[in-house]
PDB file of C-alpha atoms in Angstrom:
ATOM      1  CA  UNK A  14     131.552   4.704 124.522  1.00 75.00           C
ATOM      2  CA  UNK A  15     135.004   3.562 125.290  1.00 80.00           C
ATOM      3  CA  UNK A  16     137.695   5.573 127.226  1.00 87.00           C
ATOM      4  CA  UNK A  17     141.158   4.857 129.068  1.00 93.00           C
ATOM      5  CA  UNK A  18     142.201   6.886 132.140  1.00 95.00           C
ATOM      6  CA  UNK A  19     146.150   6.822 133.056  1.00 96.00           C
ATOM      7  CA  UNK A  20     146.197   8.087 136.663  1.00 96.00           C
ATOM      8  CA  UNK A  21     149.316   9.401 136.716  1.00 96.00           C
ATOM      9  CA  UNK A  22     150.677  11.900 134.893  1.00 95.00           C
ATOM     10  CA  UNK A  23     154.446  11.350 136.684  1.00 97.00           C
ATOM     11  CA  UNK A  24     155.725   8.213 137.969  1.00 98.00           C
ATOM     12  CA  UNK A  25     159.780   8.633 139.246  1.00 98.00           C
ATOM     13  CA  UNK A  26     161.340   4.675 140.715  1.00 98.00           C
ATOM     14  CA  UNK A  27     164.777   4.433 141.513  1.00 97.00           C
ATOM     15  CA  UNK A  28     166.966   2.269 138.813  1.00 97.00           C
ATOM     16  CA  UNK A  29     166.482  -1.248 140.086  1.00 97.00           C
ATOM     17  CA  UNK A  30     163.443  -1.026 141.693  1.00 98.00           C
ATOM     18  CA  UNK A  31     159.725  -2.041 140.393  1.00 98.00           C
ATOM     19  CA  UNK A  32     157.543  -0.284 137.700  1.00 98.00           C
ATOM     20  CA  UNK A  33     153.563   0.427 138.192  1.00 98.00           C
ATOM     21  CA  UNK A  34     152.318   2.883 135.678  1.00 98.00           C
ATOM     22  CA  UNK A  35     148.294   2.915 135.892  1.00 98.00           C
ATOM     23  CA  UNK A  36     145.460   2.413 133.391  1.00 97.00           C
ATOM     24  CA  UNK A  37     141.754   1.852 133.698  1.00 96.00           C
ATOM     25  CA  UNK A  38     139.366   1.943 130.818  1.00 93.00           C
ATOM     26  CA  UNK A  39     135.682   2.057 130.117  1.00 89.00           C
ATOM     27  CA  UNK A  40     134.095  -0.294 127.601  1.00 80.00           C
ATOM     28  CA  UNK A  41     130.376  -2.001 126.634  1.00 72.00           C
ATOM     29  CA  UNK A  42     132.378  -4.791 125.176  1.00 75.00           C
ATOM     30  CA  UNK A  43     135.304  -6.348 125.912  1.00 74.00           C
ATOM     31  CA  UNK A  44     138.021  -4.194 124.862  1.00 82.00           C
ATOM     32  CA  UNK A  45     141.063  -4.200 122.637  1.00 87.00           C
ATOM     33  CA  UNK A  46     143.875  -2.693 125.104  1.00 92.00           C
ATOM     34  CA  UNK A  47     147.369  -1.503 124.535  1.00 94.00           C
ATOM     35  CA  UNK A  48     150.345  -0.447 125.846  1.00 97.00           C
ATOM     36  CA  UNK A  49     152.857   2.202 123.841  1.00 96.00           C
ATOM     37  CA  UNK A  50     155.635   3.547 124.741  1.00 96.00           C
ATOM     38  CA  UNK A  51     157.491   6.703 123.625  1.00 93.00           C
ATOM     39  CA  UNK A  52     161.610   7.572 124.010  1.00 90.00           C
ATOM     40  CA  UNK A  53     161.919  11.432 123.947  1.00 83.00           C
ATOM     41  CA  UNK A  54     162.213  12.162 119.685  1.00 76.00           C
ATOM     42  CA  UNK A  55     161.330   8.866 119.005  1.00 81.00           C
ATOM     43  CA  UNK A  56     157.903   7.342 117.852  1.00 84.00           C
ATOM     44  CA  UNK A  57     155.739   5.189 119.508  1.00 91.00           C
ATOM     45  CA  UNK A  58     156.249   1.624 120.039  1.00 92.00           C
ATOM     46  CA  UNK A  59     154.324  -0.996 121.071  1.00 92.00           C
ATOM     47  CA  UNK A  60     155.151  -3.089 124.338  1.00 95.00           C
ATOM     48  CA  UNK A  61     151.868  -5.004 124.494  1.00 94.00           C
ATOM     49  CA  UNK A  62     148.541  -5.925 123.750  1.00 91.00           C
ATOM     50  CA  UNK A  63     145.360  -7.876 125.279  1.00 90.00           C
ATOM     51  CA  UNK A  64     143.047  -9.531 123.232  1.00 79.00           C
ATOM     52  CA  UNK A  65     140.969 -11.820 125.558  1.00 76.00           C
ATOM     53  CA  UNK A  66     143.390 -14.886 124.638  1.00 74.00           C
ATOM     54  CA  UNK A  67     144.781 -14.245 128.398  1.00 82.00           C
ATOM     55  CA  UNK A  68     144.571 -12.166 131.110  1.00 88.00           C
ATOM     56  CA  UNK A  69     148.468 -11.644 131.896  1.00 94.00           C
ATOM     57  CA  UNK A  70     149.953 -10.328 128.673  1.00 94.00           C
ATOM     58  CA  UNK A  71     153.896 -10.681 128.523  1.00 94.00           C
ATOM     59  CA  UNK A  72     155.489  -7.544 126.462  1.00 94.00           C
ATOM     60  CA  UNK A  73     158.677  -6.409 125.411  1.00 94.00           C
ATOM     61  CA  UNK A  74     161.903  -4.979 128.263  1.00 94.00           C
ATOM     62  CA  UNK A  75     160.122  -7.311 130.033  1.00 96.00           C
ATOM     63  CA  UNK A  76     157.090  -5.441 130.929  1.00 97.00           C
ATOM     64  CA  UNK A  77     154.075  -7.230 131.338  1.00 97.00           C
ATOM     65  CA  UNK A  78     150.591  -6.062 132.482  1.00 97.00           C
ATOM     66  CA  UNK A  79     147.216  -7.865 133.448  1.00 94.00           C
ATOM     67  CA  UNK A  80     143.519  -7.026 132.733  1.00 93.00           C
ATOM     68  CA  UNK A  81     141.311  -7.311 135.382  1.00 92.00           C
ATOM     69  CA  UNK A  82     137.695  -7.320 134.050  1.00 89.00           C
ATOM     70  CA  UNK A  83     135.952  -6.345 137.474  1.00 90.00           C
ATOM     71  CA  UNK A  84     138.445  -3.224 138.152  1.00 92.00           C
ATOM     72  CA  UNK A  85     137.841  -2.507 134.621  1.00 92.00           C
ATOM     73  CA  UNK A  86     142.196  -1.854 134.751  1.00 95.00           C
ATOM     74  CA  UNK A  87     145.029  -2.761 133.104  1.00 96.00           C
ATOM     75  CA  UNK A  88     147.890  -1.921 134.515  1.00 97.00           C
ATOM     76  CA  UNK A  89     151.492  -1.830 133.399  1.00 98.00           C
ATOM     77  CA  UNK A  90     154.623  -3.434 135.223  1.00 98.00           C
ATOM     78  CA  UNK A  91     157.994  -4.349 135.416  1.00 98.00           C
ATOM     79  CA  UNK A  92     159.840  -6.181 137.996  1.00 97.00           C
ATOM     80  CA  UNK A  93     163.037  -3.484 137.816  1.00 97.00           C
ATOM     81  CA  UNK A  94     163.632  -0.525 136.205  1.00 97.00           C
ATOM     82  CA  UNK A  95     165.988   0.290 133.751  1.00 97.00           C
ATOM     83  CA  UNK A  96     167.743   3.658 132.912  1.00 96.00           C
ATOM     84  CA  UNK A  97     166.294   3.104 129.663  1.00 95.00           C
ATOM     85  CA  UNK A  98     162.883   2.783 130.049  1.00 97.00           C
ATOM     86  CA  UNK A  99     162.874   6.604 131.394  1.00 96.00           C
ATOM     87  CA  UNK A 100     159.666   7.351 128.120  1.00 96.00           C
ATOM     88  CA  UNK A 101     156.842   8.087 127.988  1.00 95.00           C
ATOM     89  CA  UNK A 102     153.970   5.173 128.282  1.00 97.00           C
ATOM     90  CA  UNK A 103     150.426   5.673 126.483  1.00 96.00           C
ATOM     91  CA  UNK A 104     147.494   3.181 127.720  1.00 97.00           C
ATOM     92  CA  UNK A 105     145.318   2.599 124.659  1.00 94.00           C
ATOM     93  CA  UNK A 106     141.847   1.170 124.241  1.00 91.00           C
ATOM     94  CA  UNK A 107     141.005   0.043 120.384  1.00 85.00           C
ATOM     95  CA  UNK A 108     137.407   1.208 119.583  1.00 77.00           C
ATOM     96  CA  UNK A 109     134.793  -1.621 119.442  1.00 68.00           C
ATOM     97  CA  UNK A 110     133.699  -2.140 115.952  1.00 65.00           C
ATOM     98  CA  UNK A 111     136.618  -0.429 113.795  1.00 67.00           C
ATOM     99  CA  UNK A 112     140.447   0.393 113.736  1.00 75.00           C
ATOM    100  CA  UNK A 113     140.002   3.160 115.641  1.00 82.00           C
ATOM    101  CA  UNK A 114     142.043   3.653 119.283  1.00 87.00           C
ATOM    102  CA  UNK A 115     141.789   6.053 121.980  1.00 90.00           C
ATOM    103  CA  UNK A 116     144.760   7.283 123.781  1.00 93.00           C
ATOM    104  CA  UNK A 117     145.269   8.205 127.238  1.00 95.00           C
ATOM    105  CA  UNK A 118     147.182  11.430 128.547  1.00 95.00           C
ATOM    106  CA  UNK A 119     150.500   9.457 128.979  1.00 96.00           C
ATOM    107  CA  UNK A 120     152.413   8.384 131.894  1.00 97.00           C
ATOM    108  CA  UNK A 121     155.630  10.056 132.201  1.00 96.00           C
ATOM    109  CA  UNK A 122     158.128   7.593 133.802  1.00 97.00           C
ATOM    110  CA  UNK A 123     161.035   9.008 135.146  1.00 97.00           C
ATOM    111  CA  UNK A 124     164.374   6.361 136.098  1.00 97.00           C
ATOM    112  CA  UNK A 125     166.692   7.639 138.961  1.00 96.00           C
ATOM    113  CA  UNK A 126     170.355   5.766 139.184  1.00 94.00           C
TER     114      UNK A 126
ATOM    115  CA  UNK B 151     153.552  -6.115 111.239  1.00 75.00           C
ATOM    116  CA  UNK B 152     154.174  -2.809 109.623  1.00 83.00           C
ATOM    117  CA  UNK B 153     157.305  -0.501 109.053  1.00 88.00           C
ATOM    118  CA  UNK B 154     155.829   2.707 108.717  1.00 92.00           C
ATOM    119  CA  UNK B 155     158.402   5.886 107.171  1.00 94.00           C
ATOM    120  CA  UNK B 156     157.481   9.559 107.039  1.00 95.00           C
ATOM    121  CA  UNK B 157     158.773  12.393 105.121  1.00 96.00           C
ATOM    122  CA  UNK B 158     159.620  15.087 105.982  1.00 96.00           C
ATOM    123  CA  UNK B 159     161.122  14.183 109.983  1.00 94.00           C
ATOM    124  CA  UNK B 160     160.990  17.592 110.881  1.00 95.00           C
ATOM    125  CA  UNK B 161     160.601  21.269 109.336  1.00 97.00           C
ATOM    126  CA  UNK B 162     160.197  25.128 109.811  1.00 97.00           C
ATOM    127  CA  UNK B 163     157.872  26.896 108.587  1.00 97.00           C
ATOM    128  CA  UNK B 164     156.286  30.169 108.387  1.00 97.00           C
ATOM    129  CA  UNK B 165     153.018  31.370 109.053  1.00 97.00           C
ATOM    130  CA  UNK B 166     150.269  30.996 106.614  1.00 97.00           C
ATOM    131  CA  UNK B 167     151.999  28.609 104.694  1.00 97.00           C
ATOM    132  CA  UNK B 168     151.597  24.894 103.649  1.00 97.00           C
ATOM    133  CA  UNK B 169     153.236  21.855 104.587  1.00 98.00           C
ATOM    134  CA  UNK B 170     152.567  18.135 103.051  1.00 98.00           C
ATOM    135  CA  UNK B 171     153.689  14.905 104.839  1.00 98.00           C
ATOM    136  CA  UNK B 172     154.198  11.864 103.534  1.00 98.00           C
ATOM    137  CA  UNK B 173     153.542   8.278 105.080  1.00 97.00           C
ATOM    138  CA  UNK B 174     154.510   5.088 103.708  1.00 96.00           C
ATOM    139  CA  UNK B 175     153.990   1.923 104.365  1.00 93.00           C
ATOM    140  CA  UNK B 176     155.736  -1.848 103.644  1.00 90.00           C
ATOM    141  CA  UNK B 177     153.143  -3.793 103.317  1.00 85.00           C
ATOM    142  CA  UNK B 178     149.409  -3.390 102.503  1.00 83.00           C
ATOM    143  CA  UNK B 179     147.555  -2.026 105.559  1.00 83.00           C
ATOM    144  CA  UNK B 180     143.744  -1.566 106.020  1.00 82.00           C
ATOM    145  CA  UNK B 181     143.288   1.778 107.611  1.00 87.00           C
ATOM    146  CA  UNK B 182     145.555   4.815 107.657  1.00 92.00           C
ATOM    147  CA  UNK B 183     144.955   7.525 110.333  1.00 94.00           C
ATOM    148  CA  UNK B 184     146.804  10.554 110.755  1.00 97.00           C
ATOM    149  CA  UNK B 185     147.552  12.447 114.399  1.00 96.00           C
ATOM    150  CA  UNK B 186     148.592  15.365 116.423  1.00 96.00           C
ATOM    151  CA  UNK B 187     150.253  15.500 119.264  1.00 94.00           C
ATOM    152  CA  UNK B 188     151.012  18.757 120.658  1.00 94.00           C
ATOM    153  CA  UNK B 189     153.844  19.754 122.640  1.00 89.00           C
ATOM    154  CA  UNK B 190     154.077  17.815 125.747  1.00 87.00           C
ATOM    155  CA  UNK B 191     150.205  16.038 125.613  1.00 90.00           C
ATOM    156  CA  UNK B 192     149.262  12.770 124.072  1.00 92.00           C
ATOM    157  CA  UNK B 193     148.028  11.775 120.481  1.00 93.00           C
ATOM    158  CA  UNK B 194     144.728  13.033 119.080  1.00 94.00           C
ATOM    159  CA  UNK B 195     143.210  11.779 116.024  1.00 93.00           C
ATOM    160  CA  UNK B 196     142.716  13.966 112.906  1.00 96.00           C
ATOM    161  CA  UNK B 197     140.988  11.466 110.705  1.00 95.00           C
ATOM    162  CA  UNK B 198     140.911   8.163 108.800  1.00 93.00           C
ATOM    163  CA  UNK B 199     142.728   7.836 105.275  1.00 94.00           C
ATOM    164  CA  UNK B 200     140.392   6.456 102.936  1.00 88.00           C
ATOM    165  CA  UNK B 201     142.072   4.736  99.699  1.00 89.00           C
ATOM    166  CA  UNK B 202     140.752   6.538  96.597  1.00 85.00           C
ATOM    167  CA  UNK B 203     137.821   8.015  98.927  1.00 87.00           C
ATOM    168  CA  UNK B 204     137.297  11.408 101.472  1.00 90.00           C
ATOM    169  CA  UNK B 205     138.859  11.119 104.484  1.00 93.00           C
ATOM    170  CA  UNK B 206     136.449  10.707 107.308  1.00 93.00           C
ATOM    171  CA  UNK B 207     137.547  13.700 109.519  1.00 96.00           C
ATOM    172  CA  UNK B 208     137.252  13.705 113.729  1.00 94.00           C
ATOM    173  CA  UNK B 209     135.529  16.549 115.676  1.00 93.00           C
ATOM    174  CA  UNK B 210     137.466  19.572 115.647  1.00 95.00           C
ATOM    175  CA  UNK B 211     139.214  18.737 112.422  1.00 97.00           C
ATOM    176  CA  UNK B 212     138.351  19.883 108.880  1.00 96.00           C
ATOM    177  CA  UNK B 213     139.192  19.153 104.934  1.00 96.00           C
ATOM    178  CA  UNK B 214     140.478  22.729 104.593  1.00 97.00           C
ATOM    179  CA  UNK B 215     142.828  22.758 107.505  1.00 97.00           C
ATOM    180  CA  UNK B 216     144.008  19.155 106.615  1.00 98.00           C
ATOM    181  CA  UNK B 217     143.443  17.630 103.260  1.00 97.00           C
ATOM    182  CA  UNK B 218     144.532  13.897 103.342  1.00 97.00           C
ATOM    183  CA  UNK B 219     145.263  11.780 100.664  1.00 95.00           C
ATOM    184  CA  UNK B 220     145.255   8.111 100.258  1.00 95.00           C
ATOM    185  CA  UNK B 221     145.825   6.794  96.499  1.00 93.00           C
ATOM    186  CA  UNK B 222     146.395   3.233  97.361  1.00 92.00           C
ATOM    187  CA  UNK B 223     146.617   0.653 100.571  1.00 90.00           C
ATOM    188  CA  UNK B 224     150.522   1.868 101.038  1.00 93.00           C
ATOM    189  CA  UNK B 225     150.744   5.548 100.745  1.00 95.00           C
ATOM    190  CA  UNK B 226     148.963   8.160 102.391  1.00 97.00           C
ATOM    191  CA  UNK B 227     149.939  12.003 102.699  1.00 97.00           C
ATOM    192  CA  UNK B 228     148.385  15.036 105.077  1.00 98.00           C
ATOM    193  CA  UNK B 229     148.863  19.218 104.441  1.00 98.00           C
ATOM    194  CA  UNK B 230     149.051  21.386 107.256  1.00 98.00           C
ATOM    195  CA  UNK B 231     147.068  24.323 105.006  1.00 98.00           C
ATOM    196  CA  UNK B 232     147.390  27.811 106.066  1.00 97.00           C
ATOM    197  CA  UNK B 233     149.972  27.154 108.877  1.00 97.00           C
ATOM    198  CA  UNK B 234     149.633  29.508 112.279  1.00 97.00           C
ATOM    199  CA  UNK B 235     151.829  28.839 115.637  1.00 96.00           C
ATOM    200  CA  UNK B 236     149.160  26.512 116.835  1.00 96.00           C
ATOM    201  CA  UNK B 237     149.995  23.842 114.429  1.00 97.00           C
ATOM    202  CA  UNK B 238     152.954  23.135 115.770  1.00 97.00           C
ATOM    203  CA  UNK B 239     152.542  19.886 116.892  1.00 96.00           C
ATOM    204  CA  UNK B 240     154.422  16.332 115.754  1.00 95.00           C
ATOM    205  CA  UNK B 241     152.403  14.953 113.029  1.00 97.00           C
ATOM    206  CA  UNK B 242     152.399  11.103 112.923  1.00 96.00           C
ATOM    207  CA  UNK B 243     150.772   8.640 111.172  1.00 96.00           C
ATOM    208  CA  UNK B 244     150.007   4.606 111.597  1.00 93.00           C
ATOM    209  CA  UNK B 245     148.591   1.716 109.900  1.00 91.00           C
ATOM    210  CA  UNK B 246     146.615  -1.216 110.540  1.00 84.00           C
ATOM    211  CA  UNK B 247     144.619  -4.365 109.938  1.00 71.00           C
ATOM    212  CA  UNK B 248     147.154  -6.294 108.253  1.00 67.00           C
ATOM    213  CA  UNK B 249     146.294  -9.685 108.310  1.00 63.00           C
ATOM    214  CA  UNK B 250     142.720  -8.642 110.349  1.00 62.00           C
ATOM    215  CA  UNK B 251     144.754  -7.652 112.920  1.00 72.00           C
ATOM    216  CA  UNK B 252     144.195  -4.766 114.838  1.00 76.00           C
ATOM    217  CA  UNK B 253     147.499  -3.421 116.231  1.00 83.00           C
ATOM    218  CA  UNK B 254     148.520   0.243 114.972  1.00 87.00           C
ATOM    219  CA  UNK B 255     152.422   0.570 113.978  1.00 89.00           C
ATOM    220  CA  UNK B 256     153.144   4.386 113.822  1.00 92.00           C
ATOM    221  CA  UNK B 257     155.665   6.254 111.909  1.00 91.00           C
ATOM    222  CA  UNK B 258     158.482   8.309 113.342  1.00 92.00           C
ATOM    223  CA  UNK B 259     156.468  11.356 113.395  1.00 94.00           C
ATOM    224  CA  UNK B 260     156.887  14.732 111.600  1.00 96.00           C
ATOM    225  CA  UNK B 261     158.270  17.475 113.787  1.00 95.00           C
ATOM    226  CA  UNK B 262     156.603  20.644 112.584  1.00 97.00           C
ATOM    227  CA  UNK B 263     157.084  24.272 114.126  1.00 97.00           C
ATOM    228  CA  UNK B 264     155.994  27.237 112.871  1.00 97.00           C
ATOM    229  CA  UNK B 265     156.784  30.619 113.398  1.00 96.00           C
TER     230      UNK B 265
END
C-alpha cells in the first residue's frame, strides 16, 4: 500500500535563503509523486510532478525536487525564498492502479524578511 | 489541464441542516473526487464521483452523510446532510485523467462552517 510522510510539520527560512521541505513515500511500484501547494484561502496548486521520465523534476517559482529511488524521498527545493511562497506545501503519492492520491499532513513554510 | 469552479465559495449554516456544492469542470475529466479538509490538517478523501453511477465512498464516509452526484463527465455536486459543528471543514473537489493523464486540478474549495 502506498503512503507519503512530510517530516515536518513547520519549516521557517529567512527571505533569500534556500528552501528544503521533506517528503518520503512508500510504494510496491514505482510511484506517481506530487507536489501542491496551498496560499492561505486559496486552493491547491500544483508545482510539480514525477513520472519516471526523469529524476530531477523542474516546477513552477522555480522549485524543483528530485526522486531518489533508494531513499524512497522526494524532496522539495528552492534555491531562495520568496515572501510569497510563505503556503502551505502537500507531498502527494498517486495510487498505483487508479486516479486515486494520497496526501501528506502538509508542510507549513513560513518566509521571514 | 483542467479549470475546476465551485459553488457556493463559502457559507453558514446551522445545525442539522443541508448544504449542496457544486463542481464544474471545462473540459471532460475522467474521475471526480470530492474532499475534506478540516481546519488546519490536510485533505482527506470522501469518495469518487461516478458519472450516472453510486459514488464509491472511502472508510469513514457514508451515502447518507454525503450524497454525491455526477450526471455527466463535467459536473459533479456533494450535500453536507444533516449538518453538526464537525462538518465544518473546506469542501473541495478535483478532476482528472484528461487526456490519460493523471494530474488532479482542484477547485477553489467551499468554505463551510456551521454553527
Amino acid at each position: 500500500a502506498q503512503s507519503v510522510t512530510q517530516l515536518d510539520s513547520h519549516v521557517s527560512v529567512s527571505e533569500g535563503t534556500p528552501v528544503l521541505l521533506r517528503c518520503n513515500y512508500s510504494s510496491s511500484y514505482s510511484p506517481s509523486l506530487f507536489w501542491y501547494v496551498q496560499h492561505p484561502n486559496k486552493g491547491l496548486q500544483l508545482l510539480l510532478k514525477y513520472t519516471s521520465a526523469a529524476t530531477l523534476v523542474k516546477g513552477i517559482n522555480g522549485f524543483e525536487a528530485e526522486f531518489k529511488k533508494s531513499e524512497t524521498s522526494f524532496h522539495l527545493t528552492k534555491p531562495s525564498a520568496h515572501m510569497s511562497d510563505a503556503a502551505e506545501y502537500f507531498c502527494v503519492v498517486g495510487i498505483t492502479g487508479g486516479f486515486k492520491t494520497i496526501f501528506g499532513a502538509g508542510t507549513r513554510l513560513f518566509v521571514k524578511a | 489541464s483542467a479549470v475546476i469552479s465551485q459553488k457556493p465559495s463559502r457559507d453558514i449554516c446551522q445545525r442539522g441542516t443541508s448544504l449542496t456544492i457544486q463542481c464544474q469542470v471545462d473540459s471532460q475529466v475522467t474521475m471526480m473526487f470530492w474532499y475534506r479538509q478540516q481546519p488546519g490538517q490536510s485533505l482527506t478523501l470522501i469518495a469518487t464521483a461516478n458519472q450516472g453511477s453510486e459514488a464509491t465512498y472511502e472508510s469513514g464516509f457514508v451515502i447518507d452523510k454525503f450524497p454525491i452526484s455526477r450526471p455527466n463527465l463535467t459536473f459533479s455536486t456533494l450535500t453536507v446532510s444533516n449538518m453538526s459543528p464537525e462538518d465544518s471543514s473546506i469542501y473541495l473537489c478535483s478532476g482528472t485523467g484528461t487526456l490519460g493523464e493523471d494530474t488532479q486540478y482542484f477547485g477553489p474549495g467551499t468554505r463551510l462552517t456551521v454553527l
